[in-house]
Short mmCIF file of C-alpha atoms in Angstrom, two decimals:
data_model
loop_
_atom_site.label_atom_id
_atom_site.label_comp_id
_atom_site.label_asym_id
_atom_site.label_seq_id
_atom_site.Cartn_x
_atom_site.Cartn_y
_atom_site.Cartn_z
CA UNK N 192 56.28 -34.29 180.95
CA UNK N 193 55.05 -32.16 183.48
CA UNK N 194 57.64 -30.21 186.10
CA UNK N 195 55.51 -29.03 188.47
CA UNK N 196 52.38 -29.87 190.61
CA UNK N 197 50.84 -25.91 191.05
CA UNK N 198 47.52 -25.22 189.69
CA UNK N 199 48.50 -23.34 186.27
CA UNK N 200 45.43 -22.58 183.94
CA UNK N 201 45.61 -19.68 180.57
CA UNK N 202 43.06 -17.73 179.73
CA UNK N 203 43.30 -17.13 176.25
CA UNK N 204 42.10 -17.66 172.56
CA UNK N 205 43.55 -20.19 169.95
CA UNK N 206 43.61 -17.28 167.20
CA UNK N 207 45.87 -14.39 169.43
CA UNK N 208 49.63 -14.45 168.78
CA UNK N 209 49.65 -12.81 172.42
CA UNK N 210 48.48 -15.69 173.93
CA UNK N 211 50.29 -18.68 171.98
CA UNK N 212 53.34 -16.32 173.99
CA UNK N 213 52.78 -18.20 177.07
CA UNK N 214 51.71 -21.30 175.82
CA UNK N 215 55.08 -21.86 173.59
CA UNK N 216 56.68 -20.69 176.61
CA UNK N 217 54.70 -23.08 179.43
CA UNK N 218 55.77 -25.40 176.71
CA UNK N 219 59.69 -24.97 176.73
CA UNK N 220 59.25 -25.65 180.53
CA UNK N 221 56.85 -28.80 180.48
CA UNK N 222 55.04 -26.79 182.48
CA UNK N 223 51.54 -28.52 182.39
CA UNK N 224 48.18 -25.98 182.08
CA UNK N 225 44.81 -25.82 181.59
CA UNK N 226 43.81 -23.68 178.42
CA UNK N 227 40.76 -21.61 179.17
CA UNK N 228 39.38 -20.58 175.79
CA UNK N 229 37.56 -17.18 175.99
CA UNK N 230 34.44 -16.39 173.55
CA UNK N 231 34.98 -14.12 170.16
CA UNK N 232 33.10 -11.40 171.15
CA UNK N 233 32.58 -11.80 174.83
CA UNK N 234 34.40 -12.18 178.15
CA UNK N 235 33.88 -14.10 181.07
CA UNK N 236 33.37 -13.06 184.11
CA UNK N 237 37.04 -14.76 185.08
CA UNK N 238 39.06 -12.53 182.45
CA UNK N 239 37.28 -9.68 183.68
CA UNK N 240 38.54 -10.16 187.86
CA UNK N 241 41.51 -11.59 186.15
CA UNK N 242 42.15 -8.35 184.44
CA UNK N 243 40.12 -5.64 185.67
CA UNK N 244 42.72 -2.98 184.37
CA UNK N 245 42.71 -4.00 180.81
CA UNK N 246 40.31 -6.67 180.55
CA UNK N 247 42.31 -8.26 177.75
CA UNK N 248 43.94 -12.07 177.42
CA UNK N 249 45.81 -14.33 178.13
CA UNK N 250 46.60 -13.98 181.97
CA UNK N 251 48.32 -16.40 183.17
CA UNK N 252 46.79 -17.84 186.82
CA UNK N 253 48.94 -19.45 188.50
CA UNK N 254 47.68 -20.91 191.77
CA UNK N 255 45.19 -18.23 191.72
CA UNK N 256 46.88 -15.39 191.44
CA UNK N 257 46.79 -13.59 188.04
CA UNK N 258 49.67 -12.43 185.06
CA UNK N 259 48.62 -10.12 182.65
CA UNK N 260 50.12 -8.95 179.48
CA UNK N 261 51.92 -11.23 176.88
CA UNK N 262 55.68 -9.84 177.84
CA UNK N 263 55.49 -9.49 181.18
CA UNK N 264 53.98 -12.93 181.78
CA UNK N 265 57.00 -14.75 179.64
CA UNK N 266 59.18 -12.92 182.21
CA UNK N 267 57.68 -14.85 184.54
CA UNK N 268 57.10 -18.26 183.24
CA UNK N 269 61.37 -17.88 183.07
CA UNK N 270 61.74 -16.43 186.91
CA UNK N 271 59.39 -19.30 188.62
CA UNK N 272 60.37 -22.21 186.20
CA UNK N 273 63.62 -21.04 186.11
CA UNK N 274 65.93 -24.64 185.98
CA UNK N 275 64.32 -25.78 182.61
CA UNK N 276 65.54 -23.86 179.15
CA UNK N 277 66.27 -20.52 180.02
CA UNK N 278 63.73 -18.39 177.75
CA UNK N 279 65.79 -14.94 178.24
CA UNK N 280 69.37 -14.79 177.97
CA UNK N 281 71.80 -14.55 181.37
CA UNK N 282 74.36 -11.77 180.02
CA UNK N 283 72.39 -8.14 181.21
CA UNK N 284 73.56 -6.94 178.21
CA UNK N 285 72.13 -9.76 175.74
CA UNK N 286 68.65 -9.92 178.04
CA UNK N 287 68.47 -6.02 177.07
CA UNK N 288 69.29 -6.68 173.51
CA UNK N 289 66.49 -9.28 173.97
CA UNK N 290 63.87 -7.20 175.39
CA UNK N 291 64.61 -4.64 172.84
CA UNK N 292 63.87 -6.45 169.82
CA UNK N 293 60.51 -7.89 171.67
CA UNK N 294 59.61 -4.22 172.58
CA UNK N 295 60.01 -3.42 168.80
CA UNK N 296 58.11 -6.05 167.81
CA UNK N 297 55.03 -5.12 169.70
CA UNK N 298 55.44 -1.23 168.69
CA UNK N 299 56.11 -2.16 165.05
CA UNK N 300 55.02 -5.73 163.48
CA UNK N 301 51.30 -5.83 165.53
CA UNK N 302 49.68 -2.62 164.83
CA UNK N 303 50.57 -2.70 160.83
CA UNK N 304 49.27 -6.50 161.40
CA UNK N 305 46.00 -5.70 162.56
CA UNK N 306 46.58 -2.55 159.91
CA UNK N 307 46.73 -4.49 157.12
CA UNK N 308 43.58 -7.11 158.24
CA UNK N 309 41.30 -3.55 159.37
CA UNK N 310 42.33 -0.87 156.46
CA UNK N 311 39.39 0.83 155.06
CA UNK N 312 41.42 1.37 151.83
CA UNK N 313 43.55 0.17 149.87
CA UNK N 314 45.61 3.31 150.01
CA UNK N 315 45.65 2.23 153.88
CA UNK N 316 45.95 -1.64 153.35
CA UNK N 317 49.72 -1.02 150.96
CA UNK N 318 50.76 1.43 154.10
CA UNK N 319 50.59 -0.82 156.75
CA UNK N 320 52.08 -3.56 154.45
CA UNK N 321 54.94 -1.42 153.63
CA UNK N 322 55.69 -0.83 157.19
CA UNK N 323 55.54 -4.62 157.61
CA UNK N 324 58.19 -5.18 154.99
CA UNK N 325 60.62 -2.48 156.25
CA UNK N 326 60.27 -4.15 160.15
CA UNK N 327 60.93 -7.43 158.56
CA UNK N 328 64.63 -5.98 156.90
CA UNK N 329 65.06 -4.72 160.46
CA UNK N 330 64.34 -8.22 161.99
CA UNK N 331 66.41 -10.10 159.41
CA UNK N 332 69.63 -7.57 160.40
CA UNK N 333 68.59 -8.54 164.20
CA UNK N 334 68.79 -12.41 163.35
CA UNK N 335 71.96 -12.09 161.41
CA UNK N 336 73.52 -9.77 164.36
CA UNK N 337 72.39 -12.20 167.51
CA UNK N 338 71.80 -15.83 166.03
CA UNK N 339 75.71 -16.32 165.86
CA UNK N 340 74.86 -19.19 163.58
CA UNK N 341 72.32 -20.76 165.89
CA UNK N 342 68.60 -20.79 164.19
CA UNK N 343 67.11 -18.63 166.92
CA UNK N 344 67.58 -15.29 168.03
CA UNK N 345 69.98 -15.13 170.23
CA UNK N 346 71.30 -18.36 169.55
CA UNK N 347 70.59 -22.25 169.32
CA UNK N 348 67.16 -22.41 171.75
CA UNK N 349 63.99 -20.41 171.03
CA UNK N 350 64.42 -17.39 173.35
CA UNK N 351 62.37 -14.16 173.67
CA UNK N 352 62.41 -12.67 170.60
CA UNK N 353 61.83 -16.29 168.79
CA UNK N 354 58.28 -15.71 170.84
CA UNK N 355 57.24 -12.43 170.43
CA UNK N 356 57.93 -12.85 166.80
CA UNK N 357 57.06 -16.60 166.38
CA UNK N 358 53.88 -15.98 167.44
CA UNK N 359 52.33 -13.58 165.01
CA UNK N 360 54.03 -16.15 161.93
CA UNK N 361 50.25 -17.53 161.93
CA UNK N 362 48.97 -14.09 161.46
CA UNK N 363 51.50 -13.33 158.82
CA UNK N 364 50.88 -16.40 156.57
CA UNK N 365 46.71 -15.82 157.12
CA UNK N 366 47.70 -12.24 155.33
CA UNK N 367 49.77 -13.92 152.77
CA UNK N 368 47.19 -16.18 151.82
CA UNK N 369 43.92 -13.49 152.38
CA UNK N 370 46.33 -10.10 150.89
CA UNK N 371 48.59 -11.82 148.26
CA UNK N 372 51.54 -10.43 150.32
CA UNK N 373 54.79 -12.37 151.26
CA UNK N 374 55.55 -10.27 154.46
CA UNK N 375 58.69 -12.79 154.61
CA UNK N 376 61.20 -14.02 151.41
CA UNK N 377 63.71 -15.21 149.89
CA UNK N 378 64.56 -12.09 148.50
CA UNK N 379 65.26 -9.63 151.18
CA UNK N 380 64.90 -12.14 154.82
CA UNK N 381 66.61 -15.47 153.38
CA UNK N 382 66.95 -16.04 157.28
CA UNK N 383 63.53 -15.31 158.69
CA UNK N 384 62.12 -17.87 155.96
CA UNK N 385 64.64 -20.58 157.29
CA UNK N 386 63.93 -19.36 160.93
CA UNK N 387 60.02 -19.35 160.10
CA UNK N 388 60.22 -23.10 159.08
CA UNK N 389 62.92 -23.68 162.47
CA UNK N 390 60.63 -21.96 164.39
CA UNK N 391 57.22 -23.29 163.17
CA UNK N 392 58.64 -27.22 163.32
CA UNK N 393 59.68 -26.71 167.13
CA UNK N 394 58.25 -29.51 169.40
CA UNK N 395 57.19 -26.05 171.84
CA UNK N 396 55.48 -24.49 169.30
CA UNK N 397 54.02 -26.77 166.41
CA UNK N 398 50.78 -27.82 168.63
CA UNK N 399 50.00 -24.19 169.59
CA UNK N 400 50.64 -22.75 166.08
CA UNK N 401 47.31 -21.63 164.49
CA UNK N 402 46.53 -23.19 160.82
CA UNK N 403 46.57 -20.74 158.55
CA UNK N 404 43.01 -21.52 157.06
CA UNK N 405 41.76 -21.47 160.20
CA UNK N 406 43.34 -17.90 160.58
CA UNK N 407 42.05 -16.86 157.44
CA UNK N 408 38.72 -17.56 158.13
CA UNK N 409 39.41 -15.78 161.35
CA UNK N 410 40.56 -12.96 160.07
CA UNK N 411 37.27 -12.14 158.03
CA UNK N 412 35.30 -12.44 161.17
CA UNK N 413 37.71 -9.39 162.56
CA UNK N 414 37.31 -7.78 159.34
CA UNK N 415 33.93 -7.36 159.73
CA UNK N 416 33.60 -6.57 163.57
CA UNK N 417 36.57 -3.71 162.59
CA UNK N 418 34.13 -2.54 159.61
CA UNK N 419 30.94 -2.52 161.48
CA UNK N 420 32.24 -0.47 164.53
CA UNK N 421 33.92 2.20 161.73
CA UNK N 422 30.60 2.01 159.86
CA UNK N 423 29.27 3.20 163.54
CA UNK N 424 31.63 5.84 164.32
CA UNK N 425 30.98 9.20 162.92
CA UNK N 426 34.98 10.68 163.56
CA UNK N 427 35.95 7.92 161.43
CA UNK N 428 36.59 9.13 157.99
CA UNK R 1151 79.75 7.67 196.04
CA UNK R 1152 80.76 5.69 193.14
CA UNK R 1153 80.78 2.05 193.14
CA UNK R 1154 82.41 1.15 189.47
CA UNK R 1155 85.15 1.69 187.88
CA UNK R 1156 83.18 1.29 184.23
CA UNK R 1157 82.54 3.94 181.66
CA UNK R 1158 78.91 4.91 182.20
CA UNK R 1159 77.48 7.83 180.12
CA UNK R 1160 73.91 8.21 179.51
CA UNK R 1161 72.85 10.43 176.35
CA UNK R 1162 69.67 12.53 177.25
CA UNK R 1163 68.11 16.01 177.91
CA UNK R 1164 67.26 17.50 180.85
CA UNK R 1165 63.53 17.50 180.02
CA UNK R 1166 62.39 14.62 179.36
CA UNK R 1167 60.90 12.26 181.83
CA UNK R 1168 62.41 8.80 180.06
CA UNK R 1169 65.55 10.04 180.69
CA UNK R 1170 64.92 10.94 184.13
CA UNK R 1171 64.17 7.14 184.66
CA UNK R 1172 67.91 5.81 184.17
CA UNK R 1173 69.08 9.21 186.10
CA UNK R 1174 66.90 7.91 189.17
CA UNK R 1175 67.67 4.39 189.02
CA UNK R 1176 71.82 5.29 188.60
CA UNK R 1177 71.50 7.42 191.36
CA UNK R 1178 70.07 4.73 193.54
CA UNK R 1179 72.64 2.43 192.36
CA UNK R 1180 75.77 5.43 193.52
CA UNK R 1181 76.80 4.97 189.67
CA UNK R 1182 78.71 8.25 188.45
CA UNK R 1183 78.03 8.97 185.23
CA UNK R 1184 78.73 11.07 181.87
CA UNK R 1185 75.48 13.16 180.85
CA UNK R 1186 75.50 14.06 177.48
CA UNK R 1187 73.19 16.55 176.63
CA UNK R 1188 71.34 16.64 173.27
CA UNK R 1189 70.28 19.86 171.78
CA UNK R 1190 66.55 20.28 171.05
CA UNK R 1191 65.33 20.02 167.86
CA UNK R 1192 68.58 17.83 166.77
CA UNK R 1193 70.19 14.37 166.88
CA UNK R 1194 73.85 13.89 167.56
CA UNK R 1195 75.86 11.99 165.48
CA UNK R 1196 76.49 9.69 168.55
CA UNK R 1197 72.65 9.14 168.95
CA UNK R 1198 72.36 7.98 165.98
CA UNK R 1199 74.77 5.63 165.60
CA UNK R 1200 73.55 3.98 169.08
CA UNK R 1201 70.33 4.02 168.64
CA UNK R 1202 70.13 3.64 165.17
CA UNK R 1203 66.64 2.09 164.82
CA UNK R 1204 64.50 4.45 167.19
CA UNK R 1205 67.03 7.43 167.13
CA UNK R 1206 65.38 8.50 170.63
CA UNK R 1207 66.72 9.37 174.15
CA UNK R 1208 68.07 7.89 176.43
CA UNK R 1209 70.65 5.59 175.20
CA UNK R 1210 72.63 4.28 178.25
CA UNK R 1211 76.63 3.61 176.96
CA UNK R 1212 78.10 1.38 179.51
CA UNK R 1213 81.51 0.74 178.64
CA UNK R 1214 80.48 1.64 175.17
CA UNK R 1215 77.99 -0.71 174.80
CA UNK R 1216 74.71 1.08 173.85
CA UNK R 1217 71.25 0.25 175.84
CA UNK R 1218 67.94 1.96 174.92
CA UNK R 1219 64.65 2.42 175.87
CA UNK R 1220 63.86 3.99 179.24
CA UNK R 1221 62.40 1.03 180.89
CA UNK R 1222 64.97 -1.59 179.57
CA UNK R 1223 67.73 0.64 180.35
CA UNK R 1224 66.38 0.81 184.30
CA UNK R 1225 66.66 -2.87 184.07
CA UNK R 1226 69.62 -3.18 183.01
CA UNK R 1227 70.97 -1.06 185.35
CA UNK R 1228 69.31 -3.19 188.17
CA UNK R 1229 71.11 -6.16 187.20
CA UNK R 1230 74.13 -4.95 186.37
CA UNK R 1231 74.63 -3.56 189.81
CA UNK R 1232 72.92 -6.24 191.52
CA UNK R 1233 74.25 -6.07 195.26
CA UNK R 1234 72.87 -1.94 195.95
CA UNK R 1235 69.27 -1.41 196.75
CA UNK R 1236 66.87 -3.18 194.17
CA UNK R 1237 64.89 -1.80 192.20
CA UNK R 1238 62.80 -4.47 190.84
CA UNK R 1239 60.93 -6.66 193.63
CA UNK R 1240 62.35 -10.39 194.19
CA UNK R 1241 59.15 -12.22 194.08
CA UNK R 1242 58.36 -12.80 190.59
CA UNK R 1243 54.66 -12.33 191.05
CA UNK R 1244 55.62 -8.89 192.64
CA UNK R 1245 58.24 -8.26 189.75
CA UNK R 1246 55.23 -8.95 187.45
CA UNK R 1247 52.99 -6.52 189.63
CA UNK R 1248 55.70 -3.99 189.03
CA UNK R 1249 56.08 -4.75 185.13
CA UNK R 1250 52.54 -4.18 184.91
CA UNK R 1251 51.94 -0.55 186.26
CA UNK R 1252 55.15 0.42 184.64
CA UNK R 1253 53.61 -0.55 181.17
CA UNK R 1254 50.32 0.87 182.01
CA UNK R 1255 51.64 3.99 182.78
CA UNK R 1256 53.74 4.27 179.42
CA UNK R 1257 50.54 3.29 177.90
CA UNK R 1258 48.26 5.32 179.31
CA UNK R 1259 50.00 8.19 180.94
CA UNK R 1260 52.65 9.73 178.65
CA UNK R 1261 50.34 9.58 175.49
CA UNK R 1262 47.77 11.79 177.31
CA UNK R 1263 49.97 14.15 179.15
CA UNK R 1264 51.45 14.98 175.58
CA UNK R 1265 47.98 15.33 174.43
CA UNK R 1266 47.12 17.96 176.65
CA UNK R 1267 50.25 19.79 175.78
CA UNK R 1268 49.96 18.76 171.79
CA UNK R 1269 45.64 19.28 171.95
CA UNK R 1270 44.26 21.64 168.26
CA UNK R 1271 41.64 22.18 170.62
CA UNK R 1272 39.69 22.35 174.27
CA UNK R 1273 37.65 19.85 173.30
CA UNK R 1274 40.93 17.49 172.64
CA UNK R 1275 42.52 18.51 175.57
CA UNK R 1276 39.92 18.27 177.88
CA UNK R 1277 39.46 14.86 176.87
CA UNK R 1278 43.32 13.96 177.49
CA UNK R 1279 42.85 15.48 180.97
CA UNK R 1280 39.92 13.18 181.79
CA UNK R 1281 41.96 10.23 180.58
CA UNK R 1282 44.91 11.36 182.96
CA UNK R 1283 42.49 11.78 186.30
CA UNK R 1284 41.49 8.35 185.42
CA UNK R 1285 44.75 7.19 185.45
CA UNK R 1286 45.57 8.57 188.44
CA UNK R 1287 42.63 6.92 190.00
CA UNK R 1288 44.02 3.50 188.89
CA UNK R 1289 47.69 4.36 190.33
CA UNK R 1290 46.40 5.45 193.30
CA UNK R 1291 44.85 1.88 193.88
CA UNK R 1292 47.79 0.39 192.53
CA UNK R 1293 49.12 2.66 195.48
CA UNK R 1294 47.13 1.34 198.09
CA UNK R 1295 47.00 -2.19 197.25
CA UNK R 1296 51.30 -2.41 196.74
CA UNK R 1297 52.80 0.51 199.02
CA UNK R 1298 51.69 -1.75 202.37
CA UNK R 1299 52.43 0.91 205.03
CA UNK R 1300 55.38 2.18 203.11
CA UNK R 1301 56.01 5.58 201.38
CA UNK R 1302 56.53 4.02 197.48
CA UNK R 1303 54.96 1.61 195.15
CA UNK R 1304 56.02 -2.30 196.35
CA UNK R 1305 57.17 -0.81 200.01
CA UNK R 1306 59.53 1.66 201.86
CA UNK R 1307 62.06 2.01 199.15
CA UNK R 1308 61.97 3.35 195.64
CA UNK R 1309 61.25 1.33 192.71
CA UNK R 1310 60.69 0.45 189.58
CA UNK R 1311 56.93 2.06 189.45
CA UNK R 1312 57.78 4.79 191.41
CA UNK R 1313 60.51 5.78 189.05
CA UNK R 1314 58.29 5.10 185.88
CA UNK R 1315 55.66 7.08 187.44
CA UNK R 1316 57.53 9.89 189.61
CA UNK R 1317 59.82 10.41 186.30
CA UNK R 1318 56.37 12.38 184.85
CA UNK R 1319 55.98 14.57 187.62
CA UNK R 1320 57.64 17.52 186.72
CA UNK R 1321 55.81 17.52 183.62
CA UNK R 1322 52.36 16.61 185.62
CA UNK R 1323 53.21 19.99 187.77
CA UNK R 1324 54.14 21.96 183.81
CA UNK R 1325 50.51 21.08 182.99
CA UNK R 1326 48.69 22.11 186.23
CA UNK R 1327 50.54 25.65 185.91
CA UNK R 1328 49.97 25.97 182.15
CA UNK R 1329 46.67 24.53 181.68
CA UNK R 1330 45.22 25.27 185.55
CA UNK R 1331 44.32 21.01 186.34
CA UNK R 1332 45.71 19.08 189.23
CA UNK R 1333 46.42 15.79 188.28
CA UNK R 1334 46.60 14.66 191.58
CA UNK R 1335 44.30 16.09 194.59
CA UNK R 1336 43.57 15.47 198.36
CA UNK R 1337 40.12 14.44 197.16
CA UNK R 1338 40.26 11.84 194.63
CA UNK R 1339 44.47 10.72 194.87
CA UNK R 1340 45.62 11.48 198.76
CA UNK R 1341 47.92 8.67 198.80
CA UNK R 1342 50.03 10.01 195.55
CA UNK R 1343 49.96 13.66 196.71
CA UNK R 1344 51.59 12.44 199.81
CA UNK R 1345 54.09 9.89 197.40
CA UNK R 1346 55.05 12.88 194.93
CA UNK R 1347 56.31 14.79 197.71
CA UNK R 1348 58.30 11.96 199.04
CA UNK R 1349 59.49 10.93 196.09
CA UNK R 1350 60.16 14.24 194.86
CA UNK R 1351 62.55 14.73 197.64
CA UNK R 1352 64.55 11.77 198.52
CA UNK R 1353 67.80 12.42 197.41
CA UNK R 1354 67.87 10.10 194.22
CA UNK R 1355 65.62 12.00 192.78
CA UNK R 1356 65.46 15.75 193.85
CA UNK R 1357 68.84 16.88 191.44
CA UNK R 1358 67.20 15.35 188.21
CA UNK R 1359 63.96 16.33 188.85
CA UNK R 1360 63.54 19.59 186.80
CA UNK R 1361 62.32 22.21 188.33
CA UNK R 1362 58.41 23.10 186.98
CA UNK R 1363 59.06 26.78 186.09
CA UNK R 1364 61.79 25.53 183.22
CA UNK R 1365 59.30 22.99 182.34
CA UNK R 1366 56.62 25.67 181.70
CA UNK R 1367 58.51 27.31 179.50
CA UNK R 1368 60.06 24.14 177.76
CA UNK R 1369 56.11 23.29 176.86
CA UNK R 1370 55.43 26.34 175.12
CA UNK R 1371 58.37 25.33 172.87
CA UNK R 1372 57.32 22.06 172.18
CA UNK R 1373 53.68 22.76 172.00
CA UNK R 1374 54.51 25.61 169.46
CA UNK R 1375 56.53 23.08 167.38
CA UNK R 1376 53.64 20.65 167.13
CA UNK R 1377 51.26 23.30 165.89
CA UNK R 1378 53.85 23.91 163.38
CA UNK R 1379 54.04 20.38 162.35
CA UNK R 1380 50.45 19.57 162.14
CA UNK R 1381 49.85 23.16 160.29
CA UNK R 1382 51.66 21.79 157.68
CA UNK R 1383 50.71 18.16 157.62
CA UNK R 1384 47.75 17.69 155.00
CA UNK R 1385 46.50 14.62 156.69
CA UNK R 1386 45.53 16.36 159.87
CA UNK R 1387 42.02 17.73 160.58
#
């Protein structure tokens, strides 16, 4: 069901958790869009006008004119397409709460991600998983606080924080399955599992949600990229 | 001129350019507010509790309710008093424009005027200061392409960019005293010398902006507790 008649076309890559951000969101507003797959290990000459300043997907281009960064362009998916599902909350004080807990998950979850997939040690590698484990307690004390029963964040519809976090699940289970780590359990985030499995089943999401084998495989193409450039830089230690 | 009746207090110090962004965007607003002053080198019980997962400044209270994180808080504050000047741009595709400098700037900015100020050495620090007069290559683009005729980022009133980058310049004017380098010139960033002096002077601004000699000397603190800290940190080269 598509709402609209503009020209909206992503580019992106089927592996980034940044850029299955837009698409679960285009998705909550049967917004229809053409996926523009990007190259591992190249970019076109389109992602680099699109985004001269960081050069980095997805951007969003809607009738020509280009989004960039993950965040900002859910923003903006909710401001133009704003009758469908509302993606972040109305109350000032709940959007802020919302925005918040995305921030946090961009500062904190990513970077120990990639951490974990990069490490040159295993010293390194339980770090960043450690880190992981703690932001997950953090995010479980989030869902309890703003769910209010709902299986989202924030309440019964996949909002903000669903994406930011929703999208790196992938990501997570390729390190479960590549690591031996449960970054998520029943032990310490009994609601993040049942909000994985919510979240993961969601007509938005399930088509955009990366299989974890294919991830896994994915992730020891990274590895290797990550190992050859340290292998090549001499203040690496 | 007040226009609320609510209990606004913003938890902060003096020095630091976050907190200058919810100072600028309250004044623009005519909100009166309560600022609470931390002491450096400490965290007060009340920061704590209301910012509990960051424990950083600023943490806006409004009516008790705790919002944190510089750029969410100027947000907040632009919908919650909606019907004053704006500080966001209607247009989503502008508002996006906006979001995107902002982050840039936190991104690239901050980290490498606290590098210069932080640097074991003049190789480091000359390295942060290239970064910076890159930067401020970018912005003044940014400058050109969104100020159309007008004084500020996005047109003839202050805004979100304009706060997120004019809350730095007292500590950009710190660094040219302390370590002798204009970050912005006549030669390579005309339009922004011309914006830092109107920004610095319109009267949201000029009261919060802190004046550069008390900056000066609030570096040499700072910069002599990061030697301290990385003297003793084994990790550190």
């Amino acid at each position: 069901m598509a709402v609209n008649n503009d020209d909206v076309k992503l580019i992106g890559a089927w592996a980034s958790p940044y850029v299955m951000r837009p698409r679960v969101a285009l998705n909550i507003k049967s917004v229809d869009y053409e996926f523009l797959q990007e190259q591992f290990g190249s970019k076109s000459e389109l992602l680099l006008k699109s985004n001269p300043v960081h050069k980095k997907i997805p951007v969003l281009l809607h009738n020509g004119k280009p989004i960039c960064e993950s965040s900002i362009i859910v923003e903006y998916i909710d401001e133009v397409w704003s009758s469908s599902p509302s993606i972040l909350p109305s109350d000032p004080h709940n959007r802020a709460l919302a925005r918040f807990w995305a921030a946090y998950l961009d500062e904190k979850w990513f970077p120990n991600m990639k951490g974990v997939i990069t490490a040159a040690s295993e010293e390194e590698k339980n770090a960043a998983v450690d880190q992981l484990k703690e932001v997950a307690v953090e995010m479980e004390g989030a869902y309890g606080e703003t769910s209010r029963g709902g299986d989202f964040f924030g309440g019964d519809k996949i909002g903000v924080v669903d994406i930011a976090f929703g999208s790196m699940l992938g990501s997570a289970r390729a390190i479960q399955v590549r690591v031996g780590v449960k970054l998520l359990d029943e032990e310490k985030t009994p609601g993040l599992v049942k909000w994985a499995e919510k979240f993961s089943a969601d007509p938005a999401v399930k088509d955009v949600l990366p299989e974890t084998e294919k991830l896994v495989e994915f992730a020891k193409l990274l590895s290797a990229k990550f190992k050859a450039a340290a292998a090549s830089d001499p203040l690496r230690r």
